[in-house]
């Protein structure tokens, strides 16, 4: 009991130092003892300061080699190499010290050869034994259940994952599955490759697996969907390691095990960008982002800061969102000149003051109302924010000599059937035509839904699944385009670097995804069964809602650009005088809350827009089907 208290009182580091010094003294004594056993007629003798000198020199060498920066629990080959260095350099240092002390009197030269060998063995063996004991023992006191794990993917990520799991007593790796023919019958870290991906359900059943771990950080979306589908067949829980782009962007650690997210299945393959051109557009520039606290705006702020902007100004009308994004940016980019402005973009005085103070060179206008059903009955609010707010910011950009202005638009502005889409289309028209009357390059970027953005179906479905359902889908055949927020923002930055002014760019959103399939997949990822455990209810299309979305108007005759994922719509001119006159009338209508007059203004600007309270199922087909000559 007294010994246990004494051991608990001593700091672990001090205990390790005392252990190593004791081993050094013992190794020196054994080295001399072995030497003199060869000549029993000679007597083993030690000078008075011999052992203290050995301990002093060897202790200094231990510290110099950094031996105590390592942890016994994770002792490995680098630690053994460090021990060997410490032993060899220690022997050399002891030789020099004893030579100066007494010319090596009573210290045979062979002792200096035996000593580092004995010391290396006596320092290394306890460390390896301690690690073996820690790795092999079962934590019976905590009564933990060991899970048998099958790793999907036997490449570098799978190999590293298996080594990490070897140190965790909660998991027992039974093997791998992988499609590489070169790995058939191979063994990795002592664990066999048991089959191919398509044999996953059979292998998991025969090996009595409790969990599947997907170690495919570089897999394409198609490959990931296939693997997840095979995992679903096993009815076993499964996890994955982060994607390479998330690791590179600092959003995750390499071997951090996480649940498979819907982004892993709906995101697309990594987009190749011209980062040199993007950096030339943003590096050492003064950048202003409106709506900087929203889903798209906040990610734009992160990427602009990461690309070396001279200063960043965030304009946001939500106090909480502004606080959140500025706190994050100050923590992650302390060297960035950052300013947060709490203001509505439609506030003319606030925008004039902001542009005068900051003198931005690049502006990203992401502020907008985006909720289609909510705006359907609130034309004044939608027009005031999405059109007049855009006009206020764009006019300030022209007045203060901004070099580049990018309007973040939406696919709902194409053949709009909703108030939100109509307002965004009018904003596009204004920026397109303002370009001809300004030195500023005005351009527009259109794209569809982004995964996990505020107000999107993904967080809604996630919450509905969490409470046990039902998951509400408006129509069995409704579909939408999806891309991840980081990818959308990267392509927005790319358009800023290639735009000459007046263009409407559309991002290639890939193939549309049925919302029903999205709901079913999210339910399965939550470990539930669609229909039986979590019901899906169809509520009917809402006012202004289409079955399908489109990215171009038929008259825009879109064409390819220098980037494979960005397309260009043909410019559609509107009389500048007529546009100004109609917008001035709209301002008066907004001021006196005359929605009928506002409707007439919108109808004049968009003659094809139909004021309807019902949903619109008609649609134009996707980019690739509409023009197969444009390659991806």
XYZ file of C-alpha atoms in Angstrom:
632
model
C 0.000 0.000 0.000
C 2.827 2.382 0.889
C 4.632 1.471 -2.347
C 1.509 2.166 -4.418
C 1.089 5.584 -2.792
C 4.745 6.374 -3.415
C 4.467 5.389 -7.082
C 1.311 7.480 -7.450
C 3.061 10.453 -5.852
C 5.943 10.414 -8.360
C 5.268 12.179 -11.674
C 5.352 9.703 -14.617
C 8.118 11.659 -16.382
C 10.282 11.657 -13.261
C 9.682 7.932 -12.882
C 10.855 7.371 -16.478
C 14.012 9.442 -15.902
C 14.818 7.534 -12.686
C 14.218 4.237 -14.499
C 16.575 5.153 -17.358
C 19.333 6.372 -15.020
C 19.002 3.172 -12.982
C 19.301 1.164 -16.224
C 22.402 3.178 -17.176
C 24.066 2.417 -13.831
C 23.066 -1.243 -14.067
C 24.302 -1.508 -17.670
C 27.678 -0.021 -16.679
C 27.995 -2.389 -13.746
C 27.027 -5.437 -15.864
C 29.426 -4.392 -18.634
C 32.342 -4.359 -16.195
C 31.142 -7.570 -14.555
C 30.997 -9.371 -17.918
C 34.407 -8.073 -18.844
C 35.996 -9.351 -15.621
C 34.294 -12.763 -15.814
C 36.648 -13.479 -18.697
C 39.601 -12.894 -16.326
C 38.533 -14.165 -12.887
C 41.945 -13.453 -11.445
C 41.378 -9.714 -11.807
C 39.228 -7.810 -9.298
C 36.302 -5.582 -10.342
C 36.851 -2.077 -9.033
C 35.049 1.248 -9.301
C 36.457 4.707 -8.677
C 34.521 6.895 -6.287
C 33.153 9.279 -8.960
C 32.942 6.749 -11.774
C 29.217 5.940 -11.487
C 28.187 9.606 -10.872
C 30.118 10.634 -14.005
C 28.418 7.877 -16.012
C 24.975 8.985 -14.800
C 25.672 12.692 -15.365
C 26.958 12.232 -18.923
C 24.332 9.683 -19.873
C 21.537 11.844 -18.410
C 22.686 14.816 -20.485
C 22.771 12.623 -23.603
C 19.255 11.361 -22.856
C 18.024 14.946 -22.729
C 19.963 15.987 -25.826
C 18.563 13.151 -27.951
C 14.993 13.998 -26.899
C 14.348 10.557 -25.463
C 11.707 11.857 -23.057
C 9.552 13.467 -25.716
C 8.253 10.042 -26.681
C 5.560 8.119 -24.809
C 6.061 4.487 -23.736
C 2.459 3.709 -24.700
C 3.345 4.300 -28.362
C 6.953 3.090 -28.416
C 8.006 2.217 -31.982
C 11.029 1.886 -34.268
C 11.875 5.631 -34.173
C 12.034 5.385 -30.372
C 14.371 2.377 -30.573
C 16.589 4.279 -32.987
C 16.650 7.175 -30.523
C 17.639 4.797 -27.703
C 20.453 3.374 -29.828
C 21.732 6.885 -30.563
C 21.591 7.779 -26.872
C 23.527 4.636 -25.949
C 26.263 5.130 -28.549
C 26.706 8.858 -27.917
C 26.546 8.178 -24.188
C 29.399 5.675 -24.421
C 31.463 8.190 -26.387
C 30.718 10.952 -23.855
C 31.537 8.690 -20.893
C 34.805 7.707 -22.563
C 35.798 11.360 -22.916
C 34.718 12.284 -19.367
C 36.493 9.343 -17.688
C 39.598 9.945 -19.764
C 39.751 13.485 -18.434
C 38.972 12.269 -14.907
C 41.491 9.460 -14.452
C 42.836 8.503 -17.869
C 40.403 5.503 -17.879
C 42.132 3.881 -14.979
C 40.362 0.602 -14.111
C 37.991 0.936 -17.102
C 38.855 -1.628 -19.788
C 38.150 -0.552 -23.378
C 35.856 -3.542 -23.910
C 33.459 -2.118 -21.296
C 32.868 0.839 -23.600
C 31.802 -1.627 -26.328
C 29.565 -3.756 -24.090
C 27.912 -0.816 -22.339
C 25.861 0.675 -25.283
C 24.627 -2.803 -26.278
C 23.428 -3.590 -22.773
C 21.974 -0.108 -22.271
C 20.006 -0.190 -25.558
C 18.520 -3.578 -24.628
C 17.677 -2.509 -21.072
C 16.010 0.730 -22.210
C 14.183 -0.707 -25.226
C 12.833 -3.933 -23.727
C 10.713 -2.318 -20.954
C 9.211 0.147 -23.433
C 8.233 -2.542 -25.923
C 6.904 -4.818 -23.185
C 4.825 -1.958 -21.780
C 3.349 -1.191 -25.187
C 2.633 -4.877 -25.831
C 0.880 -5.132 -22.486
C -1.212 -2.034 -23.190
C -2.108 -3.167 -26.711
C -2.974 -6.758 -25.853
C -4.817 -6.457 -22.552
C -8.615 -6.320 -22.483
C -10.142 -3.650 -20.350
C -12.161 -6.051 -18.183
C -12.797 -3.455 -15.508
C -14.842 -1.355 -17.933
C -16.514 -4.461 -19.374
C -16.074 -3.170 -22.952
C -17.413 -5.205 -25.860
C -14.866 -5.733 -28.614
C -16.289 -5.008 -32.071
C -15.133 -7.108 -34.990
C -14.360 -4.660 -37.789
C -14.023 -5.189 -41.544
C -12.154 -2.424 -43.408
C -13.445 -1.593 -46.892
C -10.384 -0.496 -48.865
C -6.889 -1.928 -48.455
C -4.919 1.039 -49.788
C -2.773 3.410 -47.741
C -5.747 4.793 -45.771
C -6.917 1.290 -44.865
C -3.437 0.233 -43.770
C -3.005 3.289 -41.518
C -6.512 2.808 -40.122
C -5.782 -0.825 -39.218
C -2.615 0.223 -37.354
C -4.516 2.881 -35.427
C -7.285 0.444 -34.497
C -4.670 -2.023 -33.245
C -4.032 0.412 -30.382
C -7.719 0.616 -29.475
C -8.911 -2.321 -27.395
C -12.521 -1.680 -28.452
C -11.947 -2.922 -32.015
C -10.632 -6.107 -33.575
C -9.806 -5.852 -37.287
C -10.716 -9.156 -38.968
C -9.546 -8.188 -42.461
C -10.048 -6.110 -45.587
C -12.035 -6.167 -48.800
C -10.653 -4.491 -51.918
C -11.073 -4.719 -55.690
C -7.347 -4.651 -56.509
C -6.343 -7.977 -58.040
C -2.772 -7.553 -56.756
C -4.071 -7.793 -53.171
C -5.801 -11.168 -53.539
C -4.607 -13.397 -50.731
C -2.380 -10.651 -49.307
C -2.026 -9.803 -45.631
C -1.738 -6.222 -44.328
C -0.508 -5.670 -40.782
C -1.362 -9.301 -40.111
C -4.928 -8.974 -41.417
C -5.960 -10.836 -44.601
C -7.671 -9.369 -47.672
C -10.837 -11.478 -47.654
C -12.442 -10.568 -50.968
C -13.701 -7.945 -53.394
C -16.168 -5.144 -52.763
C -19.042 -7.049 -54.369
C -18.363 -9.910 -51.935
C -18.793 -7.564 -48.960
C -22.172 -8.894 -47.720
C -20.974 -12.500 -47.899
C -17.599 -11.767 -46.262
C -19.227 -9.732 -43.466
C -21.618 -12.581 -42.706
C -18.989 -15.337 -42.752
C -16.517 -13.338 -40.636
C -19.193 -12.424 -38.053
C -18.409 -8.719 -38.469
C -19.985 -6.148 -36.132
C -19.033 -2.963 -38.023
C -17.767 -1.820 -41.429
C -15.219 0.972 -41.853
C -14.924 2.553 -45.301
C -11.325 3.680 -45.910
C -11.654 5.215 -49.387
C -10.847 8.943 -49.008
C -10.068 9.328 -52.699
C -13.139 7.466 -54.008
C -15.350 9.129 -56.598
C -18.986 9.762 -55.780
C -20.035 6.850 -58.004
C -17.667 4.480 -56.205
C -18.826 5.738 -52.824
C -22.472 5.182 -53.702
C -21.695 1.627 -54.808
C -19.805 0.825 -51.599
C -22.505 2.350 -49.385
C -25.144 0.353 -51.254
C -23.195 -2.857 -50.523
C -22.844 -1.812 -46.877
C -26.607 -1.284 -46.698
C -27.125 -4.884 -47.809
C -25.290 -6.165 -44.738
C -27.627 -4.365 -42.267
C -24.488 -3.546 -40.261
C -23.463 -0.101 -38.983
C -20.781 1.533 -41.087
C -18.509 4.545 -40.829
C -15.994 6.211 -43.127
C -12.825 8.316 -43.117
C -13.038 11.898 -44.488
C -12.581 12.737 -48.143
C -9.171 13.978 -49.263
C -10.500 17.453 -50.113
C -11.904 17.800 -46.590
C -8.540 16.820 -45.124
C -6.634 19.238 -47.390
C -9.063 22.052 -46.551
C -8.573 21.400 -42.844
C -12.195 20.418 -42.256
C -11.264 16.949 -40.963
C -8.337 14.827 -39.832
C -7.040 12.027 -42.034
C -8.079 8.997 -39.979
C -10.982 10.528 -38.113
C -13.820 8.002 -38.242
C -17.161 9.643 -38.969
C -20.643 8.734 -40.103
C -21.242 8.633 -43.846
C -22.869 11.965 -44.704
C -25.198 12.683 -47.571
C -22.466 15.002 -48.930
C -20.278 11.928 -49.456
C -22.891 10.496 -51.820
C -24.261 13.592 -53.579
C -21.069 15.594 -53.840
C -19.264 15.286 -57.145
C -15.716 14.447 -58.121
C -13.054 17.033 -57.254
C -13.155 20.063 -59.552
C -9.890 21.154 -61.144
C -9.508 24.905 -60.764
C -7.076 27.477 -62.079
C -5.887 28.551 -58.638
C -3.231 30.820 -60.132
C -5.874 32.943 -61.867
C -8.069 32.927 -58.748
C -5.192 34.079 -56.536
C -4.322 36.837 -59.000
C -7.928 38.055 -58.742
C -8.066 38.021 -54.939
C -4.566 38.090 -53.500
C -3.667 41.430 -51.879
C -7.088 42.799 -52.873
C -9.749 44.483 -50.774
C -12.809 42.219 -50.889
C -16.368 42.861 -49.727
C -18.959 40.084 -49.301
C -22.626 40.846 -48.715
C -24.691 38.240 -46.911
C -21.389 37.062 -45.475
C -23.044 35.233 -42.584
C -25.167 32.949 -44.785
C -24.321 29.497 -46.120
C -22.708 30.644 -49.368
C -21.490 34.003 -48.079
C -19.656 32.556 -45.080
C -17.872 29.941 -47.195
C -16.886 32.650 -49.681
C -15.400 34.596 -46.761
C -13.377 31.562 -45.641
C -11.994 30.928 -49.101
C -11.243 34.591 -49.787
C -9.344 34.792 -46.480
C -7.483 31.577 -47.267
C -6.407 32.935 -50.673
C -4.593 35.910 -49.160
C -6.927 38.886 -49.564
C -5.500 42.138 -48.206
C -8.716 42.904 -46.353
C -12.188 41.426 -46.071
C -15.387 43.310 -45.258
C -18.437 41.266 -44.306
C -21.849 42.919 -44.693
C -24.650 41.067 -42.906
C -28.044 42.112 -41.526
C -28.257 39.242 -39.009
C -26.439 40.209 -35.826
C -25.850 36.590 -34.789
C -24.604 35.470 -38.214
C -22.219 38.422 -38.402
C -20.884 37.697 -34.930
C -20.389 34.014 -35.738
C -18.499 34.456 -39.021
C -16.286 37.310 -37.786
C -15.333 35.349 -34.659
C -14.429 32.347 -36.796
C -12.387 34.384 -39.282
C -10.488 36.222 -36.554
C -9.586 32.926 -34.920
C -8.515 31.182 -38.144
C -6.913 34.170 -39.932
C -5.505 36.503 -37.259
C -3.374 38.374 -39.800
C -6.393 39.276 -41.980
C -7.700 42.851 -41.902
C -11.346 42.106 -41.147
C -14.331 44.403 -40.770
C -17.915 43.377 -40.021
C -20.740 45.739 -40.978
C -24.212 45.173 -39.537
C -26.463 46.571 -42.258
C -29.134 45.811 -44.833
C -27.843 45.929 -48.399
C -30.818 48.041 -49.379
C -29.747 50.789 -46.955
C -28.322 53.345 -49.394
C -26.573 55.456 -46.740
C -24.974 52.408 -45.094
C -23.681 51.053 -48.413
C -22.289 54.432 -49.474
C -20.485 54.747 -46.135
C -19.165 51.169 -46.312
C -17.829 51.526 -49.855
C -16.326 54.927 -49.094
C -14.511 53.606 -46.027
C -13.341 50.277 -47.440
C -12.825 51.115 -51.138
C -13.292 47.440 -52.127
C -11.815 46.120 -55.342
C -13.828 42.888 -55.552
C -17.446 42.465 -54.403
C -19.414 39.221 -54.027
C -23.121 39.956 -53.597
C -24.574 36.882 -51.865
C -27.256 38.622 -49.778
C -30.761 37.560 -50.818
C -34.034 36.099 -49.666
C -34.153 32.533 -50.998
C -37.179 30.745 -49.520
C -39.550 30.166 -52.474
C -42.874 29.401 -50.679
C -42.363 32.165 -48.121
C -41.712 34.850 -50.734
C -44.557 33.697 -52.965
C -47.032 35.834 -51.065
C -44.604 38.625 -50.196
C -43.617 40.291 -53.448
C -42.693 43.599 -51.798
C -40.215 41.990 -49.370
C -38.643 39.843 -52.094
C -38.355 42.704 -54.596
C -37.049 45.163 -52.013
C -34.279 42.814 -50.874
C -33.368 40.831 -53.986
C -33.753 43.576 -56.611
C -33.445 46.960 -54.941
C -30.824 45.687 -52.512
C -28.794 44.415 -55.467
C -29.277 47.745 -57.257
C -28.035 49.678 -54.209
C -24.885 47.578 -53.849
C -24.211 47.498 -57.609
C -24.594 51.297 -57.910
C -22.181 51.755 -55.003
C -19.716 49.424 -56.716
C -19.878 51.503 -59.902
C -19.622 54.809 -58.027
C -16.537 53.775 -56.053
C -14.668 52.096 -58.911
C -14.909 48.454 -57.884
C -13.005 46.287 -60.369
C -15.168 43.163 -60.221
C -18.758 42.607 -58.999
C -20.208 39.064 -58.848
C -23.940 38.554 -58.298
C -24.796 35.169 -56.776
C -27.967 34.063 -58.521
C -30.010 30.858 -58.799
C -31.386 28.394 -61.327
C -34.847 29.568 -60.222
C -34.229 32.799 -62.176
C -34.474 30.820 -65.431
C -38.056 30.901 -66.774
C -39.116 31.953 -63.277
C -42.362 30.566 -61.888
C -41.927 31.990 -58.399
C -41.622 35.461 -56.912
C -38.158 34.609 -55.649
C -37.005 33.491 -59.110
C -38.566 36.531 -60.789
C -36.841 38.925 -58.386
C -33.467 37.243 -58.925
C -33.993 37.437 -62.702
C -34.671 41.171 -62.513
C -31.476 41.544 -60.441
C -29.592 39.649 -63.169
C -31.004 41.953 -65.852
C -29.928 45.033 -63.936
C -26.347 43.846 -63.387
C -26.024 42.651 -66.989
C -27.095 45.986 -68.398
C -25.280 48.095 -65.805
C -22.044 46.574 -67.074
C -22.322 48.568 -70.304
C -22.519 51.827 -68.320
C -19.656 51.239 -65.870
C -15.953 50.474 -65.714
C -16.714 47.756 -63.170
C -16.976 44.200 -64.515
C -20.452 42.975 -63.526
C -21.127 39.265 -63.835
C -23.687 36.774 -62.558
C -23.272 33.181 -61.407
C -26.204 30.755 -61.375
C -26.366 27.417 -59.629
C -28.904 25.127 -57.995
C -29.252 23.866 -54.454
C -26.237 23.494 -52.212
C -26.082 20.691 -49.713
C -26.747 21.646 -46.091
C -27.409 25.291 -46.824
C -29.827 27.150 -44.578
C -33.380 26.398 -45.698
C -32.469 23.420 -47.905
C -34.157 20.039 -47.638
C -31.097 18.323 -46.154
C -31.224 19.882 -42.655
C -35.036 19.616 -42.758
C -34.885 15.888 -43.539
C -32.181 15.391 -40.920
C -34.377 16.929 -38.220
C -37.451 14.984 -39.353
C -35.479 11.731 -39.222
C -34.124 12.608 -35.780
C -37.628 12.918 -34.318
C -38.815 9.704 -35.989
C -40.487 11.138 -39.073
C -42.416 11.458 -41.186
C -40.122 12.856 -43.867
C -42.106 15.228 -46.084
C -41.498 15.302 -49.848
C -43.657 17.514 -52.053
C -43.874 15.153 -55.062
C -42.586 11.634 -55.912
C -40.938 12.884 -59.124
C -39.558 16.240 -57.962
C -35.821 16.610 -58.565
C -33.154 19.208 -57.942
C -29.533 19.876 -58.788
C -27.128 19.673 -55.864
C -23.527 20.581 -55.188
C -21.525 21.108 -52.033
C -21.092 24.606 -50.618
C -17.251 24.580 -50.959
C -17.456 23.469 -54.596
C -20.042 26.136 -55.453
C -17.896 28.838 -53.847
C -14.752 27.667 -55.607
C -16.504 27.892 -58.972
C -17.838 31.341 -58.046
C -14.269 32.467 -57.409
C -13.232 30.934 -60.730
C -15.885 32.900 -62.629
C -14.590 36.107 -61.039
C -11.208 35.372 -62.613
C -12.488 34.587 -66.140
C -15.384 37.056 -66.496
C -14.959 40.057 -68.757
C -18.206 41.749 -67.731
C -21.900 41.391 -68.530
C -21.922 37.594 -68.511
C -24.248 35.139 -66.841
C -22.337 32.021 -65.896
C -24.047 28.765 -64.953
C -22.292 26.071 -62.991
C -22.540 22.523 -64.254
C -24.618 20.919 -61.522
C -24.247 17.388 -62.875
C -27.312 15.186 -62.991
C -30.486 16.133 -61.089
C -31.300 14.114 -57.972
C -34.797 12.973 -57.085
C -35.762 14.335 -53.684
C -37.467 11.030 -52.897
C -34.162 9.170 -53.443
C -32.389 11.763 -51.307
C -34.858 11.215 -48.461
C -34.560 7.423 -48.663
C -30.769 7.563 -48.652
C -30.673 9.879 -45.644
C -33.005 7.552 -43.767
C -30.742 4.580 -44.517
C -27.675 6.550 -43.430
C -29.433 7.140 -40.117
C -29.684 3.366 -39.665
C -33.432 3.243 -40.358
C -35.566 1.685 -43.075
C -37.500 4.016 -45.400
C -41.227 3.504 -45.284
C -41.430 1.093 -42.371
C -39.365 2.741 -39.625
C -39.406 6.292 -41.029
C -42.432 7.013 -43.244
C -42.235 9.317 -46.280
C -45.259 11.558 -46.864
C -45.955 13.389 -50.147
C -47.464 16.812 -49.465
C -47.935 18.163 -53.013
C -46.076 20.862 -54.941
C -46.155 24.286 -53.350
C -47.027 27.550 -55.072
C -44.315 28.618 -57.494
C -42.497 25.293 -57.235
C -41.376 23.310 -60.303
C -40.960 19.580 -60.644
C -37.576 20.227 -62.259
C -35.196 23.164 -62.373
C -33.269 24.524 -65.348
C -30.009 26.415 -65.656
C -30.538 28.313 -68.958
C -33.361 29.992 -70.785
C -33.930 28.527 -74.279
C -33.061 31.896 -75.844
C -29.744 32.263 -74.019
C -27.842 29.857 -76.296
C -25.321 28.827 -73.696
C -21.749 27.967 -74.679
C -18.673 26.464 -73.078
C -15.975 28.507 -71.335
C -12.345 27.780 -70.616
C -13.480 25.839 -67.541
C -15.314 22.554 -68.102
C -17.739 23.102 -65.196
C -18.742 26.683 -66.092
C -21.049 27.639 -68.968
C -21.871 31.030 -70.426
C -25.337 32.358 -71.294
C -25.790 34.724 -74.195
C -26.393 38.319 -73.148
C -30.009 39.535 -73.446
C -30.101 43.326 -73.608
C -32.871 45.514 -72.198
C -33.308 49.216 -72.894
C -31.359 50.995 -70.154
C -33.798 53.913 -70.065
C -36.799 51.592 -69.807
C -35.078 49.525 -67.098
C -34.304 52.612 -65.032
C -37.817 53.977 -65.432
C -39.447 50.710 -64.368
C -37.144 50.343 -61.360
C -37.892 53.908 -60.267
C -41.624 53.142 -60.448
C -40.955 49.955 -58.471
C -39.168 51.971 -55.770
C -42.232 54.185 -55.415
C -44.490 51.126 -55.231
C -42.294 49.596 -52.515
C -42.324 52.849 -50.572
C -46.126 53.057 -50.480
C -46.588 49.252 -50.299
C -48.453 49.088 -53.620
C -48.038 45.449 -54.634
C -50.350 45.738 -57.660
C -48.130 48.431 -59.185
C -45.113 46.304 -58.268
C -46.645 43.358 -60.133
C -47.072 45.526 -63.223
C -43.412 46.598 -63.047
C -42.243 42.971 -62.802
C -44.534 41.937 -65.664
C -43.103 44.709 -67.834
C -39.572 43.514 -67.132
C -40.466 39.816 -67.464
C -43.294 39.513 -70.053
C -43.192 35.696 -69.965
C -43.543 35.485 -66.186
C -46.894 33.975 -65.171
C -48.445 35.132 -61.912
C -49.795 31.858 -60.625
C -50.573 30.525 -57.196
C -50.142 26.936 -58.351
C -47.037 24.817 -58.879
C -45.355 24.629 -62.285
C -44.393 21.109 -63.379
C -43.013 22.028 -66.808
C -39.274 22.124 -67.312
C -36.339 22.262 -69.716
C -33.916 19.319 -69.697
C -30.448 19.432 -68.144
C -27.305 20.862 -69.708
C -25.843 17.673 -71.151
C -29.105 16.490 -72.694
C -29.820 19.916 -74.160
C -26.460 20.219 -75.904
C -24.543 16.946 -76.142
C -21.723 18.623 -78.078
C -20.546 20.342 -74.915
C -18.348 17.836 -73.138
C -17.866 17.695 -69.472
